[in-house]
Amino acid sequence: MTESTLFTLAFVLYVCALLVYSVALFAAREKWLKVGFILAAAGFLSHTAALIARTVTSGHAPFTNMYESLSFLSWAIVLALIVFGRSSRVPRLGAILMLIVVGLVALASSPLMPKGATPLVPALQSYWLWLHVSVTLLGEAFFCIAFVSSLLYLGADSVEKKERLDALSYRAVAVGFPLFTLGGLVFGMVWAYRAWGRYWSWDPKEVWSLITWFVFALYLHTRIVMGWKGKRSAIIAIVGFLAALFTYFGVNYLLSGLHSYA
Amino acid sequence: MRSAWKFFASVKLAIVLFIILTLASVLGTLIPQGRSAAEYAARYGSLSGLFMGLRLTGLYQSAWYLAILLLFALNTVVCTISRLAPKWRRAFGPAPETNAKAVSSMRASSRFRLPLPLSAARDRVAERLRSRRYRLDESAQGGSIVLLARKRRLGWFGSDVVHAGLLVILAGGFISGIGGRSSDLSLAEGQTVDVPHAAFQVRLDKFETEYYPQGAVKDWKSTATVLEGGAPVLTRIIEVNHPMTYKGFSFYQTSYGWNWADARLVLEVRKPNDPSFLRTISLKAGERAPVEGADVTHVLVRAFVPDFVIGEGGRIQSRSEEPNNPAAQVEAWKGEERVFSSWIFAKYPDFGQGHGDDPMAGAKPGAKAEAPKLAIILKSYSAAPYSVLEAAKDPGVNLIWIGCLLVSCGFFLAFYWPPREVRVVLEETQGRVELAAGGQAWKNREAFQSEFDSLFESIRRPG
């Protein structure tokens, strides 16, 4: 099967997972949750195959333009859902995450995003491309889990649910923050030094990843040292994800700088 | 002094600084950094003076931003040190006073009797704990034995290692800022230049641009040789992402171009009404060359641009350094009389075969000259390519990598190396041993509970 067939199949499976997760909000939960999870996992497998096919045909990492990186980010979010979502037993989490994934995949497939695999410009020809982008996007996928569980926390009605969502949000940050630091900042600095001769240039994308880092550092300090939990923590996690989203997406379109690739 | 210490030991200060740094950094991405005063004046009008006075236009290098970073560093140092002692005791200190009752009230606990003498019971407990990689500290407290078993003790110091790493990174950044040197070296093939701030030279042996079949640039390759005292000591191919390093300097492929000012052009002079007439002339911009034959005595090239465009006010200029639309302003003379004058285009040979003195005549679309006697074609053009290498010396960079390593290790310790602690009190009564145990983990409590349970099950019923 070709990349686009596999990608479309993944999209269809994600939509099915979204529908089933939505049903689980109202109907007998456990059974539907299981089906939703299986559909999401099947979509994930198909998506993985699509990414591999893309890598083989293009001969480079599958995240060198906006279409590819959106596709990879949605893949990473499903991975984070598979890692965390099953044990969390929060039906709404699955539903909202799948909604985000379907939205991202649809955006990637839209005519706004050129799909052609273009040859790599010299600056991107480095194995640091793999390390820097994949680890950063994985970190951002876990921030996305923290974001959704924090949103659900703000809307939750029972103490027990709130506790579960609060803990889930923290666990997601505990995975996402080290990944983001390593991939976004450390690997980014190493690569910048190899390619441009400077590990830090105060380029808007660099500054925004630092801002994201500050927000999540604030999250951890207020939580661990000052014992903030619940609502205030949830708000910081939401702000942090929005900063990460702006770093990933907004900087490219609103601010100009060195990161003019994707 | 004490109040200053207290001020910097506060986490609240850290939180305020986080927020200030975040907002300041955001501001720096909204105002373009490091542009000219004229550009700011055009963009912000009367506010531009204020912005420049507050250094919002070079925000990340401004004294006030650096001062906040310095405060932040002090805050980190003091916070970390003031919290170190209790953690150190917890991780490495001696076993505290305890008793059976106290350990039984810990989060995980177990209590049973062992039909063994005290020393044999102690050996069995110690052996089991060691097999699970716990480190033991033993003390005798009023006839009973207290075992303090700890593992993953470095996990206590994850955040401290991260903080140390950040301080090292900040120090590296300051050193880079103060001691860093960087300069661009433009080199034609065969050219040798002195490297600024260094006692050696660099020669460009060869420069190539590789293209993809579709035409996009695939790679630039500069073969460069380091010369010390005139003798070659190192030859490397420099590519983007593959710098050459020598004695603390790194050489990066940063740019490239052609020396168009010294371009060699090949012109063909033809007569439309005499197909047998063809003269090929090779010359440079600014030069004149004789032409044998009637109607014309010599041609000269007034100017050459690699990427012809008509700029503001009808001024002809080059859009870029790329040879996208090479054009030459050419004149033909017959003695003292100019018989031909026009811009001619390598890619559009039929365009611009105009007469007259108006240099724009040929460039205007649709401007047809009447029955030209002469046609001059820009057959080919070539200029020596040059490569721009950035020679950079960054004395802070090794600290940056050490700091990054510390931060990464610290994160691992903080999030994935949670310490565990087990306390066991053994008391001998009537030939049997009363065992009371308690345990605590600081993360992943379920996994610890199951380890604790299986540990004491194996002590109670060995084999």
XYZ file of C-alpha atoms in Angstrom:
725
model
C 0.000 0.000 0.000
C 1.201 3.502 -0.726
C 1.752 6.217 1.800
C -1.420 8.108 0.939
C -3.594 4.973 1.168
C -2.154 4.142 4.569
C -2.544 7.744 5.679
C -6.170 7.818 4.581
C -6.823 4.493 6.313
C -5.331 5.904 9.515
C -7.551 8.966 9.189
C -10.672 6.805 8.774
C -9.726 4.696 11.795
C -9.113 7.826 13.880
C -12.540 9.167 12.919
C -14.094 5.825 13.939
C -12.201 5.929 17.241
C -13.480 9.464 17.811
C -17.075 8.346 17.174
C -16.763 5.349 19.474
C -15.132 7.415 22.229
C -17.993 9.894 21.875
C -20.522 7.072 22.258
C -18.622 5.988 25.375
C -19.491 9.330 26.950
C -23.127 8.301 27.081
C -23.371 4.507 26.853
C -21.967 1.563 28.799
C -18.467 2.875 29.204
C -15.945 0.077 29.600
C -16.911 -1.813 26.478
C -16.967 1.210 24.173
C -13.753 2.560 25.632
C -12.042 -0.690 24.754
C -13.333 -0.558 21.176
C -12.274 3.076 20.850
C -8.827 2.245 22.112
C -8.468 -0.651 19.656
C -9.545 1.576 16.752
C -7.093 4.293 17.775
C -4.314 1.700 18.064
C -5.185 0.283 14.612
C -5.099 3.803 13.172
C -1.751 4.299 14.888
C -0.320 1.173 13.204
C -1.523 2.305 9.805
C -0.175 5.798 10.454
C 3.189 4.318 11.484
C 3.320 2.378 8.220
C 2.477 5.574 6.323
C 5.339 7.435 8.024
C 7.750 4.597 7.220
C 6.591 4.542 3.586
C 7.103 8.302 3.379
C 10.599 8.000 4.815
C 11.505 5.260 2.335
C 10.221 7.149 -0.718
C 11.547 10.570 0.235
C 14.810 9.270 1.674
C 14.670 11.667 4.633
C 12.987 12.080 8.007
C 9.186 12.432 7.769
C 8.989 15.919 9.298
C 10.615 18.444 6.995
C 7.580 20.501 6.028
C 4.300 21.475 7.680
C 2.312 18.550 6.239
C 4.872 16.036 7.443
C 5.329 17.563 10.860
C 1.563 17.855 11.471
C 1.226 14.212 10.515
C 4.051 13.288 12.875
C 2.634 15.403 15.712
C -0.765 13.715 15.436
C 1.013 10.339 15.388
C 2.882 11.323 18.569
C -0.361 12.391 20.268
C -1.925 9.007 19.526
C 1.226 7.373 20.904
C 0.901 9.450 24.087
C -2.760 8.432 24.308
C -1.776 4.775 23.979
C 0.894 5.166 26.682
C -1.333 7.067 29.116
C -4.936 6.953 28.049
C -5.629 3.320 28.726
C -4.702 3.456 32.366
C -6.394 6.810 32.902
C -9.934 5.508 32.358
C -11.254 8.926 31.456
C -13.595 8.561 28.459
C -13.592 12.268 27.702
C -9.813 12.328 27.429
C -9.886 9.814 24.574
C -12.712 11.639 22.847
C -11.067 15.072 22.998
C -7.612 13.795 22.073
C -9.038 11.940 19.071
C -10.878 15.121 18.117
C -7.561 16.986 18.179
C -5.842 14.201 16.217
C -8.580 14.126 13.577
C -8.365 17.926 13.347
C -4.587 17.843 12.891
C -4.717 15.065 10.306
C -7.464 16.926 8.441
C -5.359 20.102 8.526
C -2.366 18.133 7.245
C -4.492 16.738 4.405
C -5.986 20.109 3.501
C -4.901 21.822 0.298
C -3.193 24.503 2.451
C -0.356 22.098 3.103
C 1.795 21.124 0.126
C 2.338 17.374 0.293
C 5.179 16.913 -2.118
C 8.369 15.489 -0.703
C 10.923 18.136 -1.601
C 14.643 17.502 -1.507
C 16.306 18.718 1.660
C 18.066 22.066 1.727
C 21.665 21.722 2.952
C 20.894 22.969 6.490
C 18.430 20.128 7.101
C 20.769 17.363 5.948
C 21.744 16.133 9.374
C 20.818 13.269 11.640
C 20.058 15.931 14.248
C 16.911 16.571 12.215
C 15.650 13.190 13.398
C 16.596 13.706 17.016
C 15.644 17.359 17.355
C 12.238 17.273 15.686
C 10.981 13.848 16.755
C 11.852 14.228 20.433
C 10.473 17.780 20.557
C 7.189 16.788 18.949
C 6.886 13.783 21.275
C 7.329 16.139 24.222
C 4.660 18.428 22.788
C 2.313 15.447 22.399
C 2.575 14.806 26.141
C 1.979 18.509 26.792
C -1.177 18.017 24.753
C -2.307 15.261 27.143
C -1.594 17.584 30.091
C -3.549 20.317 28.318
C -6.618 18.166 27.701
C -6.650 16.679 31.187
C -6.245 20.167 32.669
C -9.173 21.441 30.602
C -11.243 18.463 31.755
C -10.127 19.182 35.321
C -11.566 22.680 35.119
C -14.857 21.244 33.912
C -15.010 18.163 36.139
C -17.717 17.917 38.783
C -16.603 15.224 41.220
C -13.619 15.324 43.573
C -12.546 11.834 42.554
C -12.474 12.750 38.849
C -10.611 15.957 39.600
C -7.945 14.077 41.523
C -7.460 11.605 38.717
C -7.193 14.352 36.089
C -4.811 16.407 38.205
C -2.514 13.395 38.646
C -2.727 12.564 34.934
C -1.809 16.107 33.964
C 1.235 15.998 36.229
C 2.342 12.612 34.870
C 2.064 13.927 31.324
C 4.191 16.978 32.179
C 6.700 14.699 33.922
C 7.190 12.876 30.612
C 6.748 15.828 28.281
C 9.009 18.311 30.045
C 12.217 16.212 29.959
C 11.505 15.233 26.344
C 10.881 18.832 25.334
C 14.008 20.018 27.148
C 16.153 17.344 25.571
C 14.720 17.476 22.058
C 13.781 21.117 21.733
C 16.499 22.877 23.676
C 19.489 20.537 24.081
C 19.388 18.831 20.669
C 18.363 22.121 19.103
C 21.438 23.828 20.555
C 23.754 21.033 19.445
C 22.380 21.142 15.909
C 22.440 24.946 15.740
C 26.080 24.843 16.779
C 26.897 22.295 14.047
C 24.983 24.082 11.329
C 25.250 27.783 12.134
C 28.190 27.953 14.496
C 26.103 29.350 17.333
C 24.164 27.269 19.803
C 21.778 30.086 20.595
C 20.795 33.011 18.380
C 17.715 34.427 20.155
C 15.733 33.515 17.068
C 11.963 33.822 17.751
C 11.464 30.065 17.635
C 14.283 29.561 20.114
C 12.906 32.244 22.402
C 9.417 30.758 22.270
C 10.699 27.312 23.143
C 12.474 28.939 26.090
C 9.200 30.641 27.051
C 7.417 27.282 26.907
C 10.181 25.861 29.069
C 9.776 28.696 31.617
C 6.034 28.062 31.869
C 6.442 24.348 32.557
C 9.320 25.043 34.961
C 6.875 27.355 36.749
C 4.329 24.519 36.759
C 6.795 22.153 38.448
C 8.085 24.668 40.982
C 4.684 25.878 42.094
C 3.484 22.323 42.340
C 6.401 20.532 43.963
C 7.798 23.257 46.185
C 4.761 25.393 46.927
C 2.192 22.625 46.809
C -0.090 24.238 44.223
C -2.455 21.680 42.829
C -5.710 21.546 41.001
C -7.054 24.692 39.413
C -3.917 26.839 39.442
C -1.756 23.964 38.182
C -4.290 23.234 35.467
C -4.226 26.833 34.257
C -0.411 26.856 34.071
C -0.417 23.575 32.109
C -2.940 25.047 29.665
C -0.849 28.199 29.196
C 2.242 26.000 28.742
C 0.637 23.959 25.992
C -0.572 27.101 24.233
C 2.998 28.441 24.359
C 4.264 25.138 22.920
C 1.621 25.345 20.197
C 2.675 28.890 19.363
C 6.316 27.798 19.275
C 5.429 25.008 16.876
C 2.909 26.743 14.680
C 2.455 30.434 15.360
C 6.089 31.484 15.156
C 6.293 30.240 11.547
C 3.412 32.368 10.402
C 3.590 35.405 12.650
C 7.264 35.966 13.371
C 10.214 35.655 11.061
C 13.479 34.006 11.875
C 15.979 31.314 11.145
C 13.544 28.409 11.511
C 11.957 29.024 8.150
C 11.620 25.348 7.230
C 8.490 24.024 8.896
C 23.500 39.358 54.996
C 21.055 36.963 56.554
C 18.094 38.830 55.109
C 19.727 38.797 51.653
C 20.183 35.053 51.984
C 16.549 34.682 52.999
C 15.456 36.823 50.062
C 17.331 34.664 47.557
C 16.324 31.395 49.242
C 12.694 32.091 48.452
C 10.921 30.049 45.819
C 8.475 32.922 45.501
C 11.326 34.997 44.074
C 11.987 32.211 41.569
C 8.352 32.298 40.528
C 8.347 36.067 40.128
C 11.550 35.820 38.063
C 10.066 33.057 35.896
C 7.126 35.296 35.133
C 9.263 38.393 34.462
C 11.639 36.445 32.212
C 8.731 34.941 30.311
C 7.067 38.300 29.693
C 10.350 40.004 28.771
C 11.196 37.201 26.350
C 7.775 37.470 24.721
C 8.293 41.205 24.300
C 11.598 40.532 22.544
C 9.866 38.373 19.941
C 7.212 41.011 19.253
C 9.759 43.788 18.600
C 12.199 42.829 15.845
C 15.683 42.742 17.343
C 18.854 44.427 16.194
C 17.513 46.509 13.283
C 18.567 49.996 12.270
C 17.291 53.169 13.934
C 15.612 54.208 10.677
C 13.665 50.985 10.529
C 12.395 51.442 14.090
C 11.480 55.041 13.380
C 9.440 53.922 10.372
C 7.764 51.167 12.356
C 7.091 52.771 15.739
C 7.245 56.495 15.041
C 7.711 58.553 18.189
C 7.892 55.436 20.371
C 11.059 54.256 18.662
C 13.283 56.469 20.825
C 11.767 55.047 24.000
C 12.110 51.476 22.752
C 15.734 51.988 21.858
C 16.447 53.782 25.138
C 15.016 50.863 27.110
C 17.060 48.515 24.913
C 13.892 46.712 23.837
C 15.501 46.528 20.414
C 18.452 44.499 21.678
C 16.579 43.082 24.604
C 18.397 39.788 25.136
C 21.774 41.523 25.305
C 20.523 44.428 27.428
C 21.904 45.090 30.882
C 18.497 44.718 32.505
C 17.754 41.331 30.906
C 21.190 40.086 31.902
C 20.603 41.467 35.411
C 17.409 39.420 35.705
C 19.311 36.340 34.537
C 21.968 37.065 37.155
C 19.331 37.423 39.895
C 17.848 34.177 38.669
C 21.240 32.472 38.906
C 21.760 33.754 42.468
C 18.267 32.644 43.393
C 18.976 29.179 41.991
C 22.264 28.872 43.881
C 20.815 29.926 47.221
C 17.597 27.914 46.868
C 19.546 24.802 45.949
C 22.115 25.098 48.732
C 19.577 25.909 51.418
C 17.609 22.767 50.572
C 20.570 20.469 50.224
C 21.334 19.587 53.874
C 18.041 17.862 54.780
C 18.113 15.916 51.520
C 21.683 14.889 52.159
C 20.753 13.537 55.606
C 17.788 11.711 54.135
C 19.963 10.077 51.483
C 23.242 9.436 53.270
C 22.751 10.229 56.950
C 22.761 7.660 59.744
C 19.645 5.770 60.761
C 17.421 7.945 62.918
C 16.022 6.812 66.269
C 13.041 4.647 65.636
C 11.049 1.759 67.031
C 8.624 -0.939 65.981
C 5.630 1.302 66.445
C 7.011 4.125 64.371
C 7.979 1.961 61.394
C 4.611 0.233 61.437
C 2.905 3.541 60.838
C 4.791 4.183 57.602
C 2.958 4.108 54.294
C 3.870 0.485 53.542
C 4.297 -1.739 56.554
C 4.570 -5.334 57.665
C 4.838 -7.075 61.040
C 5.472 -10.731 61.842
C 7.551 -13.152 63.890
C 10.507 -15.159 62.714
C 11.392 -18.452 64.512
C 15.097 -17.617 64.402
C 17.771 -16.209 66.688
C 18.366 -12.485 66.293
C 21.588 -12.691 64.296
C 20.167 -15.240 61.843
C 17.041 -13.118 61.359
C 19.194 -10.049 60.792
C 21.281 -11.915 58.199
C 18.249 -13.092 56.324
C 16.657 -9.637 56.211
C 19.948 -8.053 55.179
C 20.537 -10.623 52.430
C 17.028 -10.143 51.010
C 17.309 -6.363 51.034
C 20.743 -6.460 49.414
C 19.463 -8.750 46.670
C 17.026 -5.933 45.819
C 19.932 -3.507 45.625
C 19.238 -1.686 48.858
C 22.167 -0.195 50.754
C 22.055 -0.980 54.458
C 22.860 1.022 57.558
C 22.613 -0.829 60.779
C 22.377 0.398 64.344
C 21.650 -1.189 67.687
C 19.059 0.728 69.654
C 18.258 -0.518 73.173
C 18.493 -4.272 72.559
C 16.916 -4.180 69.125
C 18.532 -3.963 65.700
C 17.453 -1.217 63.330
C 18.180 -1.628 59.627
C 17.845 1.369 57.373
C 17.751 0.272 53.726
C 17.881 2.865 50.936
C 18.185 2.729 47.190
C 18.260 5.159 44.270
C 19.565 7.740 46.671
C 20.792 9.978 43.872
C 17.142 10.496 43.029
C 17.014 13.005 45.880
C 19.349 15.273 43.961
C 17.716 15.336 40.523
C 16.546 18.938 40.817
C 19.921 19.994 42.244
C 21.728 18.458 39.284
C 19.341 20.267 36.909
C 20.002 23.544 38.735
C 23.762 23.007 38.612
C 23.464 22.301 34.882
C 21.494 25.500 34.303
C 24.110 27.533 36.171
C 26.859 25.965 34.077
C 24.873 26.826 30.925
C 24.429 30.422 32.086
C 28.145 30.661 32.842
C 28.909 29.237 29.394
C 26.564 31.768 27.835
C 28.293 34.674 29.567
C 31.710 33.376 28.526
C 30.528 32.949 24.923
C 29.136 36.468 24.979
C 32.362 37.981 26.295
C 35.012 35.809 24.638
C 33.266 34.651 21.471
C 34.762 35.773 18.166
C 33.286 35.381 14.748
C 34.112 36.696 11.317
C 33.138 35.910 7.754
C 35.908 35.004 5.334
C 35.149 35.448 1.642
C 37.457 33.214 -0.318
C 37.908 32.589 -4.000
C 39.458 29.314 -5.046
C 43.178 29.392 -4.387
C 42.928 32.403 -2.089
C 44.530 32.440 1.366
C 43.460 34.750 4.191
C 44.523 35.375 7.769
C 42.015 34.169 10.324
C 41.206 37.119 12.617
C 42.231 36.601 16.272
C 44.234 33.519 15.319
C 47.828 32.793 14.396
C 47.055 30.791 11.285
C 45.642 31.167 7.799
C 43.014 29.416 5.742
C 43.186 28.663 2.054
C 40.224 27.684 -0.121
C 41.376 24.895 -2.413
C 38.127 24.136 -4.135
C 34.511 25.221 -4.001
C 31.633 23.292 -5.513
C 27.879 23.636 -5.498
C 25.945 20.413 -5.976
C 22.425 20.475 -7.327
C 19.478 18.100 -7.159
C 18.196 16.917 -10.556
C 15.256 19.334 -10.110
C 17.645 22.247 -9.780
C 17.572 23.024 -6.067
C 20.876 23.322 -4.235
C 21.875 20.052 -2.622
C 25.131 21.028 -1.012
C 28.026 23.437 -0.902
C 31.444 21.944 -0.447
C 34.493 24.018 0.390
C 37.780 22.192 0.487
C 39.859 24.241 2.892
C 43.401 23.981 4.192
C 44.734 25.457 7.403
C 48.207 26.929 7.016
C 50.483 27.572 9.925
C 53.705 29.436 9.200
C 53.015 28.841 5.521
C 52.867 25.058 5.896
C 49.595 23.154 5.431
C 48.533 21.406 8.638
C 44.945 20.336 7.988
C 42.723 19.872 4.951
C 38.997 19.266 5.261
C 35.857 19.478 3.176
C 33.506 21.940 4.878
C 29.784 21.510 4.289
C 26.702 22.891 5.999
C 26.355 20.791 9.175
C 29.980 19.662 8.831
C 32.273 22.399 10.100
C 36.042 22.109 10.270
C 37.637 22.721 13.657
C 41.202 23.707 14.406
C 42.718 25.066 17.632
C 39.438 26.226 19.134
C 38.160 27.742 15.891
C 35.318 26.287 13.875
C 34.810 27.038 10.212
C 31.273 26.949 8.877
C 29.924 27.067 5.353
C 27.690 30.125 5.617
C 27.339 31.683 2.201
C 28.625 31.698 -1.335
C 28.586 33.846 -4.425
C 30.366 34.854 -7.600
C 32.771 37.668 -8.196
C 30.514 39.303 -10.797
C 32.494 42.564 -10.773
C 35.213 40.608 -12.531
C 32.954 38.514 -14.766
C 34.270 37.319 -18.116
C 31.723 37.641 -20.912
C 31.649 36.125 -24.362
C 29.806 38.199 -26.969
C 28.798 37.278 -30.504
C 28.510 40.064 -33.021
C 26.348 39.318 -36.044
C 24.899 41.205 -38.973
C 21.303 40.217 -39.688
C 21.735 41.024 -43.397
C 25.005 39.092 -43.715
C 24.681 35.549 -42.281
C 28.330 34.775 -42.886
C 29.423 37.557 -40.512
C 30.221 36.292 -37.007
C 32.733 37.634 -34.544
C 33.229 36.176 -31.096
C 34.694 38.483 -28.483
C 35.751 37.731 -24.928
C 36.009 40.626 -22.497
C 35.213 41.873 -19.019
C 32.819 44.549 -17.864
C 34.411 47.975 -18.379
C 36.695 46.705 -21.109
C 36.652 47.403 -24.822
C 37.691 45.018 -27.549
C 38.320 45.565 -31.277
C 36.046 43.964 -33.873
C 37.327 43.228 -37.311
C 35.002 44.032 -40.125
C 32.912 46.767 -41.581
C 30.346 48.935 -39.779
C 31.994 48.557 -36.409
C 35.459 49.058 -34.991
C 35.067 47.982 -31.380
C 32.585 46.961 -28.726
C 32.612 47.748 -25.056
C 30.705 46.499 -22.033
C 29.549 49.265 -19.726
C 28.070 47.062 -17.031
C 27.061 43.550 -16.137
C 24.446 42.329 -13.633
C 23.720 38.672 -12.827
C 20.040 39.162 -11.995
C 18.659 42.078 -14.037
C 15.835 44.093 -12.572
C 14.647 47.669 -13.020
C 14.573 49.158 -9.549
C 13.211 52.400 -8.158
C 13.530 55.388 -10.446
C 14.299 53.196 -13.445
C 17.701 52.356 -12.023
C 19.051 49.057 -13.238
C 20.321 46.761 -10.541
C 20.756 43.139 -9.613
C 17.956 41.472 -7.738
C 20.298 38.893 -6.268
C 23.746 37.392 -6.606
C 22.289 34.382 -8.428
C 22.692 34.340 -12.220
C 18.934 34.264 -12.765
C 18.859 36.891 -15.502
C 22.375 37.867 -16.542
C 22.476 41.017 -18.604
C 25.178 43.250 -20.031
C 25.023 46.852 -21.177
C 26.856 46.746 -24.470
C 27.903 49.387 -26.967
C 29.333 49.097 -30.450
C 31.354 51.925 -31.957
C 32.440 52.802 -35.426
C 35.341 55.130 -34.914
C 33.885 58.041 -32.926
C 30.275 57.127 -33.658
C 28.195 54.894 -31.440
C 26.191 52.544 -33.612
C 24.697 50.207 -31.043
C 23.757 50.554 -27.398
C 21.539 48.272 -25.388
C 21.114 45.905 -22.511
C 21.349 42.353 -23.797
C 20.207 39.269 -21.999
C 21.882 35.864 -21.943
C 18.574 34.065 -21.513
C 16.617 36.204 -23.999
C 18.941 36.713 -26.981
C 16.201 38.196 -29.201
C 15.354 40.853 -26.658
C 16.945 44.240 -26.573
C 18.634 44.468 -29.978
C 17.908 48.170 -29.990
C 19.617 51.194 -31.432
C 20.044 54.604 -30.056
C 21.323 56.241 -26.972
C 18.491 55.371 -24.621
C 19.770 52.474 -22.563
C 16.168 51.665 -21.665
C 15.073 51.305 -25.249
C 15.866 47.653 -25.449
C 14.506 46.882 -22.026
C 11.066 48.213 -22.802
C 8.871 45.398 -24.030
C 7.504 46.049 -27.450
C 10.112 48.649 -28.323
C 11.162 47.430 -31.714
C 14.126 48.892 -33.423
C 13.971 49.392 -37.135
C 16.074 47.071 -39.279
C 19.069 46.708 -37.001
C 22.376 46.577 -38.759
C 24.004 44.782 -35.909
C 23.060 42.094 -33.418
C 25.084 41.402 -30.301
C 24.414 38.340 -28.234
C 25.591 37.605 -24.682
C 26.737 34.081 -25.422
C 28.178 33.145 -22.066
C 29.345 34.636 -18.814
C 31.487 33.324 -16.038
C 32.802 34.626 -12.769
C 34.977 33.053 -10.137
C 32.828 31.550 -7.420
C 33.685 32.355 -3.857
C 32.766 30.674 -0.639
C 32.019 32.458 2.603
C 33.309 30.627 5.629
C 32.518 31.807 9.099
C 35.478 31.477 11.431
C 34.145 31.303 14.964
C 35.718 30.785 18.325
C 33.419 30.134 21.240
C 35.181 29.562 24.554
C 31.865 28.960 26.358
C 30.585 26.127 24.251
C 32.089 23.249 26.236
C 30.433 24.540 29.392
C 27.159 24.581 27.479
C 27.487 20.892 26.639
C 28.473 19.992 30.192
C 25.470 21.956 31.434
C 23.157 20.226 28.955
C 24.449 16.848 30.099
C 23.860 17.753 33.742
C 20.343 19.008 32.984
C 19.512 15.796 31.111
C 20.902 13.550 33.863
C 19.154 15.662 36.484
C 15.812 15.250 34.736
C 16.319 11.522 34.618
C 17.095 11.415 38.332
C 14.256 13.749 39.267
C 11.542 11.987 37.289
C 12.671 8.393 36.783
C 14.953 7.541 39.672
C 12.716 7.959 42.721
C 14.363 7.003 46.010
C 12.991 4.175 48.140
C 13.494 3.573 51.796
C 12.770 0.582 54.040
C 13.200 0.505 57.811
C 13.263 -2.754 59.746
C 13.253 -3.129 63.520
C 14.198 -6.572 64.905
C 13.567 -7.399 68.570
C 14.260 -10.719 70.261
C 11.597 -11.942 72.688
C 11.470 -15.498 74.103
C 13.779 -17.042 71.490
C 11.890 -15.570 68.590
C 12.306 -12.374 66.651
C 9.619 -9.764 66.281
C 10.035 -8.041 62.933
C 8.457 -4.688 62.196
C 9.062 -3.027 58.844
C 7.941 0.113 57.160
C 8.713 1.569 53.773
C 8.289 4.669 51.717
C 8.743 5.676 48.105
C 8.536 9.166 46.751
C 7.043 8.268 43.386
C 5.339 5.320 41.764
C 3.976 4.075 45.068
C 2.075 1.102 43.622
C 5.271 -0.415 42.245
C 7.004 0.132 45.576
C 4.150 -1.447 47.506
C 4.382 -4.611 45.420
C 8.164 -4.724 45.835
C 7.757 -4.243 49.579
C 5.129 -6.976 49.857
C 7.101 -9.551 47.903
C 10.258 -8.627 49.801
C 8.746 -9.352 53.202
C 6.847 -12.380 51.955
C 10.216 -13.845 50.941
C 11.633 -13.056 54.391
C 8.715 -14.633 56.166
C 8.593 -17.775 53.989
C 12.001 -18.291 52.404
C 12.546 -20.796 49.592
